[in-house]
Amino acid sequence: MIGESMYQELILEHYKHPQGRGLREPYDAEVHHVNPTCGDEITLRVRVGDAGKIEDVSYDGQGCSISQAAASVLHELATGSTVEETLSVVDEFTRLMQGRGQVEADEEVLGDAVAFAGVAKFPARVKCALLSWMAYKDAVVRSASR
Amino acid sequence: MTSTSLDVERIRKDFPVLSRELPGGRRLVYLDSGNSSQKPAPVVETVREHLAMHYGNVGRAMHVLGAESTEAYESARDKLAAFVGAPSRDEVIFTKNASEALNLVAHAFGPHLWGATEAADPRFALGPGDEIVISEMEHHSNIVPWQLLVQRTGATLKWFGVTDDGRLDLSELDRIVTDRTKIVSIAHQSNVLGTVNPVAAVLRRAREVGALVMLDASQSVPHHPVNVAELGVDFVAFTGHKMLGPSGIGVLWGRGELLEAMPPFLGGGEMIEAVWMDHSTYAPIPHKFEAGTPPIVEAVGLGAAVDYLQGVGMDAVEAHERELTAYALDALREVPGLRLIGPASLEQRGGTLSFTLEGIHPHDVGQILDDEFGIAVRVGHHCARPLHLRFGIPATTRASFYLYNTTGEVDALVRGLHHVQKVFA
Ligand SMILES: Cc1ncc(COP(=O)(O)O)c(C=O)c1O
């Protein structure tokens, strides 16, 4: 049924066993984002190392399975990559989410995040998936301006 | 099981959408009437007929269509007045929705710099040291207008708390409502808890101290017989789209003498008596508060909704919902990990049931109920964030009933919730 396409096994897995959850030191920037329509919120920190490498993305927050799983997948994808690489993943993820289900996902770029493709068909839930990713983008920008 | 007081299967046939098939072959189970209700065929038809055959602007057009439109619009006012027992039809002000009705009243208070032509009434004079009282269970529409008012005037906002079982906490009534209180504005029935508030007790205290009383009746007028004169309050706000009518139309009822003493809300056409370049005089109520071309068709549609509800009988509507609520309270009790937010008994409560499911976010609950079963509920804070903060939760899932719901739909909800729990187990 329709619902099954949104609640992919991988999303449920990440929701039940979130990766990298909890706020950690050291960090270069911390942001707090909320989704005012549903009250989901996230506090997110990034640690950027030498040569623009993301050493850690740590986060804490509350929300639905989609927003929590998206944060967990983000942690996995971003940690160990360069800022530049991760920002292109964020862009691709944003494009997918805002594509109303009409956009073909680039699995090469997105990796596990491709599991969220089904969410794009539910306008009300797109913000849930994007919450942590937008927070991450914001945090990276702030860390660079320090 | 069908209701003894109301033939729900016959009523369902009047609502075209209820026999609609959703994508994927799902049947619609609509449990979101507290958010907005569905519309019966007579309302749809009345709106269509008015738009197609009788449409013209009201109040000012000197031709047949203008006359017919005005007649339809004004007779909708008569119907609304009769429906809520207003002593005079002129006390029924059409607004855009309940929110606008609440804002209209809040706007009347202030330092009274507005009109050179009308004497400022001390009951609406508001400044530092004066107090407004609301409650923690209010919809944002009955919170924010008062916040804006105290920000403008330097007055103080106070509120009643809510007890653990979802009742208005009146234990400190005399401390909260004092002789500084200018108005008490509370929900008649909570849109989250379902609680019906004890108006008489609040009113008694308000009268002792000379304060006005306003009821946000958005969730009561659609579901119970409401008589504003018997309630004895000063203002009552409600909204058309929750009572089988179109969106874009709401009602403020107020005691005529108060409405006359209040300043206009919005300025524009139709609300004036005469206009000079430097000042104006205003039309008598109700038109003083209806600036510009009103929601004509919406008002006519709301009139048809009231006809429909009266045809069924508000006593029957109330009894049917009471039966459903009793059934649902029992049924939900069987769902493990379900926490009801609101009164667990039928006493002084309506057919709105909000709850949390342990470990599962309401958005996920709502999504799966919709996707898998076509069950429409509302999830989130339902525009009552302070109430959710009070209970230490970010959101709830809310099922709300109306005259067209059945116990079979309650069963579907319970089955759906069991399935949700399986997905996230
Ligand atoms: C108790 C209560 N008050 C006010 C409102 C606001 O109604 P409207 O959005 O039509 O102005 C609602 C509905 O959302 C409500 O449930």
GROMACS .gro file of C-alpha atoms in nm, chain A residues 80-145:
model
   66
   80GLY     CA    1   3.419   1.161   0.740
   81SER     CA    2   3.335   1.349   0.422
   82THR     CA    3   3.442   1.699   0.329
   83VAL     CA    4   3.214   1.998   0.374
   84GLU     CA    5   3.195   2.037  -0.001
   85GLU     CA    6   3.098   1.675  -0.062
   86THR     CA    7   2.830   1.685   0.205
   87LEU     CA    8   2.680   2.007   0.076
   88SER     CA    9   2.629   1.851  -0.263
   89VAL     CA   10   2.454   1.559  -0.094
   90VAL     CA   11   2.234   1.806   0.095
   91ASP     CA   12   2.149   1.976  -0.233
   92GLU     CA   13   2.059   1.650  -0.399
   93PHE     CA   14   1.852   1.543  -0.098
   94THR     CA   15   1.669   1.876  -0.098
   95ARG     CA   16   1.602   1.842  -0.470
   96LEU     CA   17   1.463   1.494  -0.416
   97MET     CA   18   1.244   1.601  -0.123
   98GLN     CA   19   1.103   1.904  -0.301
   99GLY     CA   20   1.039   1.710  -0.621
  100ARG     CA   21   0.682   1.602  -0.531
  101GLY     CA   22   0.778   1.246  -0.611
  102GLN     CA   23   0.857   1.337  -0.972
  103VAL     CA   24   1.236   1.352  -0.929
  104GLU     CA   25   1.456   1.052  -0.997
  105ALA     CA   26   1.692   1.009  -0.703
  106ASP     CA   27   2.066   0.989  -0.770
  107GLU     CA   28   2.161   0.691  -0.562
  108GLU     CA   29   2.531   0.744  -0.629
  109VAL     CA   30   2.519   1.073  -0.446
  110LEU     CA   31   2.255   0.996  -0.186
  111GLY     CA   32   2.347   0.650  -0.063
  112ASP     CA   33   2.109   0.542   0.214
  113ALA     CA   34   1.925   0.872   0.197
  114VAL     CA   35   1.757   0.744  -0.118
  115ALA     CA   36   1.522   0.555   0.114
  116PHE     CA   37   1.342   0.884   0.176
  117ALA     CA   38   1.232   0.913  -0.187
  118GLY     CA   39   0.879   0.803  -0.088
  119VAL     CA   40   0.847   1.092   0.157
  120ALA     CA   41   0.857   1.342  -0.129
  121LYS     CA   42   0.505   1.235  -0.225
  122PHE     CA   43   0.375   1.366   0.108
  123PRO     CA   44   0.410   1.746   0.111
  124ALA     CA   45   0.325   1.759   0.480
  125ARG     CA   46   0.617   1.534   0.566
  126VAL     CA   47   0.888   1.683   0.348
  127LYS     CA   48   0.973   1.932   0.620
  128CYS     CA   49   1.020   1.645   0.864
  129ALA     CA   50   1.280   1.486   0.640
  130LEU     CA   51   1.453   1.815   0.574
  131LEU     CA   52   1.463   1.946   0.931
  132SER     CA   53   1.801   1.802   1.028
  133TRP     CA   54   1.950   1.850   0.683
  134MET     CA   55   1.865   2.220   0.681
  135ALA     CA   56   2.001   2.246   1.032
  136TYR     CA   57   2.320   2.082   0.914
  137LYS     CA   58   2.359   2.320   0.622
  138ASP     CA   59   2.305   2.614   0.854
  139ALA     CA   60   2.561   2.479   1.101
  140VAL     CA   61   2.823   2.427   0.832
  141VAL     CA   62   2.776   2.782   0.703
  142ARG     CA   63   2.811   2.918   1.054
  143SER     CA   64   3.119   2.713   1.127
  144ALA     CA   65   3.285   2.857   0.814
  145SER     CA   66   3.208   3.214   0.914
   0.00000   0.00000   0.00000
